[in-house]
XYZ file of C-alpha atoms in Angstrom:
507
model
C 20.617 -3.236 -19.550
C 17.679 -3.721 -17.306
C 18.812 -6.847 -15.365
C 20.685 -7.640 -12.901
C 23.046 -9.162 -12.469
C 26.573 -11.212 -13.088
C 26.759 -11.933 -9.053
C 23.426 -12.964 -9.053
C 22.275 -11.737 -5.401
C 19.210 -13.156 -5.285
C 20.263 -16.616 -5.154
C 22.985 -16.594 -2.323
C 21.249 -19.378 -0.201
C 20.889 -22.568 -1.435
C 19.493 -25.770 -0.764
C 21.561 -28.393 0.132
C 19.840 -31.841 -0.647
C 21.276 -35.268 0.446
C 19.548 -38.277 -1.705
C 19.893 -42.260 -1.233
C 18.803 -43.658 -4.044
C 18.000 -47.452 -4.344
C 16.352 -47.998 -7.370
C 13.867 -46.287 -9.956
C 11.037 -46.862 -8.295
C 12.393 -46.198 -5.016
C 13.244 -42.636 -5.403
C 9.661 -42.031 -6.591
C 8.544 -43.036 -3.606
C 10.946 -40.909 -1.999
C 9.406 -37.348 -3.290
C 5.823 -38.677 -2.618
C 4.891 -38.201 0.963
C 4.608 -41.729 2.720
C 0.669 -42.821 2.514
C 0.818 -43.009 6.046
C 1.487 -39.345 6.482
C -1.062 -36.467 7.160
C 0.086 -35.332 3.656
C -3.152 -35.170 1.370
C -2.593 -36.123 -2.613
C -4.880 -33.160 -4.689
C -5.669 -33.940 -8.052
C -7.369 -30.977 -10.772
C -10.681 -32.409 -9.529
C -10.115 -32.387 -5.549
C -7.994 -29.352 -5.471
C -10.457 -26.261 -5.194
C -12.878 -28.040 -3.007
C -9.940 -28.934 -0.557
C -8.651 -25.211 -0.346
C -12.247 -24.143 0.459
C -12.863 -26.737 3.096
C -9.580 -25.571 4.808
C -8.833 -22.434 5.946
C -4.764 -22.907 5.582
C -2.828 -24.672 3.604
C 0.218 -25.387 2.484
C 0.878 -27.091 -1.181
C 3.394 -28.679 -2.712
C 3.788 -28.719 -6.709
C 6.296 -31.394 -7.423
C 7.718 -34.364 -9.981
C 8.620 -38.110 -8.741
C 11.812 -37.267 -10.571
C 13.037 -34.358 -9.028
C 16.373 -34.842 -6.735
C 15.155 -31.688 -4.643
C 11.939 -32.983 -4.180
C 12.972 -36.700 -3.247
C 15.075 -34.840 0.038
C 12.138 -32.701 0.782
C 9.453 -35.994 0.673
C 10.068 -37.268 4.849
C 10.343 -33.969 6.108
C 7.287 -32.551 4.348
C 5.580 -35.846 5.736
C 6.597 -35.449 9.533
C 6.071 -32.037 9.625
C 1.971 -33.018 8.007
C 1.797 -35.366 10.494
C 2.685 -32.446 13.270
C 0.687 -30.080 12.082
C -2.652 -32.080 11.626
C -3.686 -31.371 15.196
C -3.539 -27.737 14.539
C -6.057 -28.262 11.650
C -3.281 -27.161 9.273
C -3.365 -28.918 6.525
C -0.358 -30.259 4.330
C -0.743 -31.161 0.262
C 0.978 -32.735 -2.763
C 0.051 -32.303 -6.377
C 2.070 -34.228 -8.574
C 2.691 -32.088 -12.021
C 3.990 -35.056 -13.938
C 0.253 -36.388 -13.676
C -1.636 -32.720 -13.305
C 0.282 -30.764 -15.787
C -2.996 -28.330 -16.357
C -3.220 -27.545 -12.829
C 0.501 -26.995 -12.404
C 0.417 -24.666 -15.597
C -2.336 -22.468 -13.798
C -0.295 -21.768 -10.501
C 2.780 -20.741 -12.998
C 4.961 -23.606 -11.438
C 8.479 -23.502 -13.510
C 10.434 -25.609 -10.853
C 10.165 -28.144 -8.444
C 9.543 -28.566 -5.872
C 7.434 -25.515 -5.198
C 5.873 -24.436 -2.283
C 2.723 -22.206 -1.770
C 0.513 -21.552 1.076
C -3.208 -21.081 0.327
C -5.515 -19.008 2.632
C -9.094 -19.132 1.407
C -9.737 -16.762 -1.238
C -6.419 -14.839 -1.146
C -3.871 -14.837 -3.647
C -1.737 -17.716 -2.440
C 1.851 -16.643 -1.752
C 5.059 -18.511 -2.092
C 6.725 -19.821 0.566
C 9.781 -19.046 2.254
C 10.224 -21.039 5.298
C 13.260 -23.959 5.887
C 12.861 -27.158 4.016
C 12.931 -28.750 7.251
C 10.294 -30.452 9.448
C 10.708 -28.567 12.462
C 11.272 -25.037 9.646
C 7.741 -25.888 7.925
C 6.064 -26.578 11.274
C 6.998 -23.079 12.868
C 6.678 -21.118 9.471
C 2.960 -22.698 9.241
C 2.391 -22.333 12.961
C 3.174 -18.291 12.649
C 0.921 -18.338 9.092
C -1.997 -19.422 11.335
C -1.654 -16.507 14.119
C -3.881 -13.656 13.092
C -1.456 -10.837 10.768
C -2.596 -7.742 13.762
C -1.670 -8.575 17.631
C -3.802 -6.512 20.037
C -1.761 -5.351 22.640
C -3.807 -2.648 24.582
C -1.112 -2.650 27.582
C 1.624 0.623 26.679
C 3.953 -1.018 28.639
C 3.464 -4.462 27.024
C 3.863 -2.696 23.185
C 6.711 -0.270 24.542
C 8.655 -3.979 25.444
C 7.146 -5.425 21.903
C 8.632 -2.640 20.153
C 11.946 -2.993 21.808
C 11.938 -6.756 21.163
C 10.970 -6.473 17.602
C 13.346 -8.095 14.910
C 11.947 -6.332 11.780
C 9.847 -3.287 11.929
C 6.673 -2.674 14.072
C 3.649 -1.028 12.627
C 1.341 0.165 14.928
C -2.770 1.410 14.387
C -3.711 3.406 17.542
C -7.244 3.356 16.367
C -10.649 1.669 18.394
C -12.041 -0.200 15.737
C -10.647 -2.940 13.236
C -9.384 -0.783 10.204
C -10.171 -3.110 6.997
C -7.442 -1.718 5.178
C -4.677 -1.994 8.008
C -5.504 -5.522 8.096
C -5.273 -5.877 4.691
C -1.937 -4.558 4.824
C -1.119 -6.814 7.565
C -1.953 -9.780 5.704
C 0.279 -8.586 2.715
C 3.237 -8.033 4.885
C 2.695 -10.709 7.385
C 6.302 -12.937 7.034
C 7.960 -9.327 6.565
C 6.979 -7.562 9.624
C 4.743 -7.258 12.925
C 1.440 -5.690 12.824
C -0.212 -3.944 16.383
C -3.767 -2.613 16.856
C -3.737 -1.131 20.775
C -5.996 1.349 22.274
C -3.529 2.490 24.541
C -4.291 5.740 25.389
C -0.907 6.813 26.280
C -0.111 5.915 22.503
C -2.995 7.755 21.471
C -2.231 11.254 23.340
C 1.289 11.362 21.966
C 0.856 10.486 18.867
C -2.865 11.043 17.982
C -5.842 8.373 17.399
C -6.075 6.388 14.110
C -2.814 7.185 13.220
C -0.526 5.013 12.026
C 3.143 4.432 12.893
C 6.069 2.805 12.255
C 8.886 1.715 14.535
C 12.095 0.415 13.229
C 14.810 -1.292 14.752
C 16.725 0.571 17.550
C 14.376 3.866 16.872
C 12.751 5.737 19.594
C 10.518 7.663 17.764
C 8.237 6.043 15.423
C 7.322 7.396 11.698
C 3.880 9.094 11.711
C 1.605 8.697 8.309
C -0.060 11.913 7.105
C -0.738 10.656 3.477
C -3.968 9.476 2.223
C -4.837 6.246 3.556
C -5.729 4.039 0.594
C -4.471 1.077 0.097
C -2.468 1.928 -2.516
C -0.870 4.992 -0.722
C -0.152 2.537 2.260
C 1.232 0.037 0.673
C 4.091 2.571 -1.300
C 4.431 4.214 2.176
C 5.114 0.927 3.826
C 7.953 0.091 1.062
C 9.804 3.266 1.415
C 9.727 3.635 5.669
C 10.155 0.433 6.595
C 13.346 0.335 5.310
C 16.630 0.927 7.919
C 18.210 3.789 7.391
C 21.371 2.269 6.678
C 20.423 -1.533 5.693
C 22.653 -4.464 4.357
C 22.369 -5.868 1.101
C 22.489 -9.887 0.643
C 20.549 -12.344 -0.616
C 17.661 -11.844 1.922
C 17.179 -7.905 1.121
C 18.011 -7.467 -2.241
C 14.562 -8.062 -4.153
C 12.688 -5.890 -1.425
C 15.330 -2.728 -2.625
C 15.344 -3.610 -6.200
C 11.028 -3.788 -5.571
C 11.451 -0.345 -4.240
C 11.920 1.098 -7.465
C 13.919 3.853 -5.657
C 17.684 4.569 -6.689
C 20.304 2.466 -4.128
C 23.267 3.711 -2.810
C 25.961 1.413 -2.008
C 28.610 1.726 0.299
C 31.327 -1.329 -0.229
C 32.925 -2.104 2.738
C 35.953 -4.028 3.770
C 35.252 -4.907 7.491
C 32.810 -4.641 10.006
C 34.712 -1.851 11.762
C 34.709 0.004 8.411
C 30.957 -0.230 8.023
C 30.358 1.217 11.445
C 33.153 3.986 11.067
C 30.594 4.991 8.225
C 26.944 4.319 10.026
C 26.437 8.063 11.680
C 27.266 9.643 8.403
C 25.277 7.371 6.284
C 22.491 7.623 8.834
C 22.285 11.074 8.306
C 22.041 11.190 4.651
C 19.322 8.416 4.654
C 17.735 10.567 7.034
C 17.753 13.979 4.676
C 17.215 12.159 1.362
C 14.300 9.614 2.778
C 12.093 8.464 0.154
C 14.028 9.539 -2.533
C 17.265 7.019 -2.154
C 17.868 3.518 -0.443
C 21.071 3.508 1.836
C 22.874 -0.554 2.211
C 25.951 -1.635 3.414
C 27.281 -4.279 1.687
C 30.611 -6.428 2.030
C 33.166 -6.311 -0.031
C 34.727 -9.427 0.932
C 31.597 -11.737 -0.506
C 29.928 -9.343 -3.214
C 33.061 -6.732 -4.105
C 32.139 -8.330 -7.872
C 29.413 -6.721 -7.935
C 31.534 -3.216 -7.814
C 32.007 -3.881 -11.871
C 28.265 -4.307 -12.662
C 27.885 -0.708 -10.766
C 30.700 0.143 -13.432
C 33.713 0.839 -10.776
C 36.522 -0.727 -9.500
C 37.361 -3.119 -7.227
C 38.859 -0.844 -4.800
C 37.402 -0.102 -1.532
C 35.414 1.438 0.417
C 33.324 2.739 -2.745
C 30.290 4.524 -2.467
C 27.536 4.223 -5.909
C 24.298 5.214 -6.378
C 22.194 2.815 -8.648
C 19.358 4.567 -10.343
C 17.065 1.248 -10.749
C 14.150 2.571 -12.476
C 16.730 4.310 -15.407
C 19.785 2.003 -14.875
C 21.865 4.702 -14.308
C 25.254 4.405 -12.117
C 26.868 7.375 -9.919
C 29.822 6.638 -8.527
C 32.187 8.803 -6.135
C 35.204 8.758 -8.310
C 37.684 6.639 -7.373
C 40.531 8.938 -7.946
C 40.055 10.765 -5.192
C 39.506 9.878 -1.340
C 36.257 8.791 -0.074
C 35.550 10.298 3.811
C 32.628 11.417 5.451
C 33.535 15.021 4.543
C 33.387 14.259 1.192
C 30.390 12.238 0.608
C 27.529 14.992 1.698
C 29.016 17.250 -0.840
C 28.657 14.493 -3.298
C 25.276 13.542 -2.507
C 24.038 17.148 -2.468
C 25.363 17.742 -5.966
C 23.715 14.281 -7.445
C 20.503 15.504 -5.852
C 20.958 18.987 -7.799
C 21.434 16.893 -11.255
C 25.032 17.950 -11.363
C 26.802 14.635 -11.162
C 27.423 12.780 -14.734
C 26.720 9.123 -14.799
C 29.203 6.402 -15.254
C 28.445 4.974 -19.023
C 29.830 1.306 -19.317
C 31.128 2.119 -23.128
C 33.307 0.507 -25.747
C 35.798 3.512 -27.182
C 33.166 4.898 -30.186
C 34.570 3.505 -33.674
C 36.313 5.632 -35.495
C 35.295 4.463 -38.753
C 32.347 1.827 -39.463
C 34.273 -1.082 -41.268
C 30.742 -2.812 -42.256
C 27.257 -2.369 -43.508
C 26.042 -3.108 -40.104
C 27.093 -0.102 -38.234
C 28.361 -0.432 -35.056
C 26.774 0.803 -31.561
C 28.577 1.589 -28.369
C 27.163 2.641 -25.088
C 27.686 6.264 -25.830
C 26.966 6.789 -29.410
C 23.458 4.140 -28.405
C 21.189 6.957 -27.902
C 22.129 9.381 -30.560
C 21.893 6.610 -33.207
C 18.415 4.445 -32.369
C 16.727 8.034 -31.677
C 17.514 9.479 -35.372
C 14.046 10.282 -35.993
C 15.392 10.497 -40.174
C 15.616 6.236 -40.256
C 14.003 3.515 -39.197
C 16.637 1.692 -37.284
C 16.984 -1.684 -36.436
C 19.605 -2.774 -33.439
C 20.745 -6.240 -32.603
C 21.358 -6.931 -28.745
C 24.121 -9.763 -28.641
C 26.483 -11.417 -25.998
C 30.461 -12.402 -27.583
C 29.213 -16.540 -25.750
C 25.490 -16.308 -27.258
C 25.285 -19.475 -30.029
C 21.999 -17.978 -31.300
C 24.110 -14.118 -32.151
C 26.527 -16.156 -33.472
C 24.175 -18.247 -36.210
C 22.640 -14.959 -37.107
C 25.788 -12.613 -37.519
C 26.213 -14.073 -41.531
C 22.435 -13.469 -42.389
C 22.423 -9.602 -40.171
C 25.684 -8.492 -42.712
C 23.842 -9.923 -45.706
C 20.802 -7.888 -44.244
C 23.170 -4.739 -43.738
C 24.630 -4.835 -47.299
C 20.569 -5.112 -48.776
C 20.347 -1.897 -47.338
C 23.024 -0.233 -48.216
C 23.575 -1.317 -51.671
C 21.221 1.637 -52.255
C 20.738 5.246 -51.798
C 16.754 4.868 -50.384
C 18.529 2.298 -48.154
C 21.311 4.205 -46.809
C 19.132 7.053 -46.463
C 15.823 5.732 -45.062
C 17.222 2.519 -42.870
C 19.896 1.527 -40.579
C 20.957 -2.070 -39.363
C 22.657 -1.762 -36.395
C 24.263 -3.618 -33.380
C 25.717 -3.645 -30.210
C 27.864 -5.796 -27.653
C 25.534 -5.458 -24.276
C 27.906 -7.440 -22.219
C 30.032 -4.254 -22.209
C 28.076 -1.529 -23.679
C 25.137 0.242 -21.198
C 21.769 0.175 -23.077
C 18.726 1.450 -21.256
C 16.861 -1.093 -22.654
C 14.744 -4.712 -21.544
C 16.672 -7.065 -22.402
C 15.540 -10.891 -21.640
C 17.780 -12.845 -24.115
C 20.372 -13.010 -26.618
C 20.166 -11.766 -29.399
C 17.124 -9.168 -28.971
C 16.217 -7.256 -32.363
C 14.302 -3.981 -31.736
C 13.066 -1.619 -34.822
C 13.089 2.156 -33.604
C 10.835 3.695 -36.293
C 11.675 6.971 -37.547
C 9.122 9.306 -35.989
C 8.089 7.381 -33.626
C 10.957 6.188 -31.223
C 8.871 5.962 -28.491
C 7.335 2.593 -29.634
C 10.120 0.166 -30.505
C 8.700 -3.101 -31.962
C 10.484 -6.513 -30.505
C 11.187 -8.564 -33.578
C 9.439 -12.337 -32.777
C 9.541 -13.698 -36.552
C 12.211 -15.760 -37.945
C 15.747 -14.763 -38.018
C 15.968 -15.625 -41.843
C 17.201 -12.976 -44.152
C 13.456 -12.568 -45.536
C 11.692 -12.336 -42.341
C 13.631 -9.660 -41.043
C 13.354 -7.772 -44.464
C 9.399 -8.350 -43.972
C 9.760 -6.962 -40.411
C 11.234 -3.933 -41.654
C 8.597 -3.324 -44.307
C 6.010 -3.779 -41.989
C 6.954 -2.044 -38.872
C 9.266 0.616 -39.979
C 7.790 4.080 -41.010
C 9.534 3.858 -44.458
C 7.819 0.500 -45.494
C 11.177 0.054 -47.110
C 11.404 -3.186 -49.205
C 15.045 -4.518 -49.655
C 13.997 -6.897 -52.407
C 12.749 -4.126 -54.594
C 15.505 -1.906 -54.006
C 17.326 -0.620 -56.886
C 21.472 -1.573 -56.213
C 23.626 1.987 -56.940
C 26.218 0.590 -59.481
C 29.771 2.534 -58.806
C 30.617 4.633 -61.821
C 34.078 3.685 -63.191
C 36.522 5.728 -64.538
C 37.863 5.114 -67.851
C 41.529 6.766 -66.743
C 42.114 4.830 -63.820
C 40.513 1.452 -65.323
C 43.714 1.957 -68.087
C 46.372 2.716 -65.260
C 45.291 -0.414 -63.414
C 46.241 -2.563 -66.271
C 49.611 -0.840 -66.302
C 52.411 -2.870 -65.143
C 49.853 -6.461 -65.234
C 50.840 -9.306 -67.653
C 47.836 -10.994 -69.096
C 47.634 -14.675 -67.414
């Protein structure tokens, strides 16, 4: 499947909100900023004309109702009321009341939080939900996204300072598209224009480089410098070459698009025992695979959605963009001997993945024939059928409803020799079967038309036994119609309908 994921990374922090309520109408006044405060109320008619008469600005998209929202209502209004000298400007739109507006923005959930800068996309924000959090994320929003530092010695201390990467322009004049990186990457790391000429002689002029954490020498780019090209470059080498994997990481690897490999850990001693090694495979396979650390003491869970076991240290390679799982096997001993021969024969193509796969059936007991991870492919691909899977979960309520009506549909089809021969109705368990397939809810129906198995058609009609027979009509190569199928009758034998009756007493 193409999601992630039963340990659900990418929502490790949460907000913990503390709410007094007195009455109704008490805690709606509770997630509406006091009228006092330097919090301004925006309505579908003030709203564009605000963002264009301010130059930053942070919005809130929130419901009276919402328990979140209520905590978030005094600090929101002190930290207005702080940043109102700085000609940063605080908002509230109420999406109970401006449901149109809300709808526009995409809000799903409140509260939500977006800074607007002119005519920029706005981006969401991820600052504290404190007063004191807001006022120093907003604060940093307002600093120009390049620092000029023309001093070497000044950017070599910079550099060393630096929390996140440093990228550094050693060119004379602004470069548009370097500061239109700078604004994209702003929260995620710092941007430097110097003319330094010692920077300059040693590395050349209008170059651009990149300086991560504890590295002396700083990545040169030699690609082409569109925006594009900068912006895939930037993904790929500002990444450690040995990072950590929690909450705060995780969507900038999975973004990546390139496969991760995992090493599990049990302790921090373990995970340093490992850096030099790990370090030095990043170092040979850059671009091409994301090394993290990640510990197996909070996220070893994850080891089964990798398809291994629980047993540590354990070393995987996720393939993202295929969903495809390489794991060191765990029958023999993982060292740092070991793992460069491993990774050398996964770059050649010669390691198998790990499948996730119910044992393949030995016999099909119904007219809905059954799929398991291994036997997925060969089936949905016959280019002889139109074939029609069901993606289900054991828990779903929906898979359950339909499973009566999807055997009924089954037996249509093969209560017939066109139907045997021409269609398939199919399905498979996705909880423990791998399916490279996008998957975004229980059940999902997909037709695979014979012919053409590179366009599968999602099914969106009615789960009713006559709109999925109209589906297959209509989509499928065939045009197969179930109703006007003629049923095979089974010939019976005259012989053995006479020994059947042997031995049976008329009632």
């Amino acid at each position: 499947m193409k999601f992630f994921s039963a340990l659900n990374l990418k929502t490790l922090s949460s907000v913990l909100a503390v709410v007094a309520v007195s009455s109704a109408a008490g805690a709606e006044e509770d997630a509406i900023a006091s009228p006092d405060s330097a919090v301004v109320k925006l309505t579908s008619e003030t709203f564009s004309k605000f963002l264009t008469e301010n130059p930053l600005v942070l919005a809130e998209f929130f419901a009276p109702w919402c328990g979140h929202c209520k905590a978030l209502g005094p600090q929101y209004s002190q930290a207005a009321d702080i940043l109102e000298a700085k000609d940063i400007k605080l908002a509230q739109i109420d999406c109970t009341e401006e449901q149109e507006l809300c709808q526009e923005h995409g809000i799903r959930g409140y509260p939500t939080l977006k800074v607007f800068r002119g005519e920029s996309e706005p981006s969401d924000y991820e600052g504290p939900r404190s007063a004191d959090g807001i006022v120093n994320y907003m604060i940093k929003q307002s600093l120009p996204a390049v620092s000029l530092i023309d001093d070497s010695t000044d950017l070599d201390d910079f550099v060393t300072e630096a929390t996140n990467a440093v990228i550094i322009e050693t060119g004379v004049k602004q470069n548009e598209t370097f500061y239109k990186l700078a604004d994209l990457h702003r929260d995620d790391f710092s941007f430097v224009q110097t003319k330094a000429p010692e920077y300059a002689k040693k590395y050349g002029k209008d170059k651009l480089l990149i300086f991560l954490q504890d590295s002396k020498e700083p990545i040169v780019y030699k690609g082409d410098e569109t925006y594009e090209h900068l912006v895939d470059w930037l993904s790929v080498e500002t990444k450690p070459f040995f990072g950590e994997l929690d909450g705060s990481t995780y969507q900038s690897y999975v973004s990546s698009n390139l496969p991760l490999a995992y090493l599990f850990y049990n302790t921090p001693e373990e995970r340093e025992q490992w850096s030099k090694t790990i370090v030095e495979a990043a170092k040979e396979n850059r671009g091409k695979l994301n090394f993290v650390g990640i510990d197996a003491s909070k996220y070893g869970r994850h080891a089964e959605n990798l398809n291994m076991d629980q047993e540590f240290p354990l070393f995987v390679i996720h393939d993202l963009a295929n969903n495809k799982k390489y794991g060191f096997p765990q029958d023999q001993e993982l060292t740092t001997k070991e793992l460069p021969k491993f990774l050398k024969k996964y770059t050649k193509g010669e390691i198998e993945p790990k499948v996730k796969s119910e044992e393949i059936p030995a016999k099909q007991e119904t007219s809905v024939v059954k799929i398991v991870g291994k036997t997925h492919d060969s089936i949905v691909n016959d280019e002889t059928k139109d074939v029609l899977v069901k993606y289900y979960a054991p828990w779903c309520g929906h898979c359950k409803r339909l499973a009566p009506t999807y055997e009924e549909l089954g037996d249509l089809y093969q209560a017939s020799k066109e139907g045997k021969d021409k269609v398939v109705i199919a399905n498979v368990d996705a909880t423990l079967n791998d399916v490279d397939v996008d998957i975004s809810g229980y059940p999902t129906l997909i037709l695979y038309p014979a012919g053409d198995k590179s366009n599968p058609v999602v099914h969106q009609g009615g789960r009713d036994l006559e709109s999925l027979v109209s589906f297959i009509k209509e989509q499928g190569t065939f045009k197969v119609d179930a109703n006007k199928l003629t049923k095979d009758a089974e010939p019976v034998k005259e012989e053995a309908a006479k020994e059947s009756d042997v031995g049976h007493d008329e009632l």
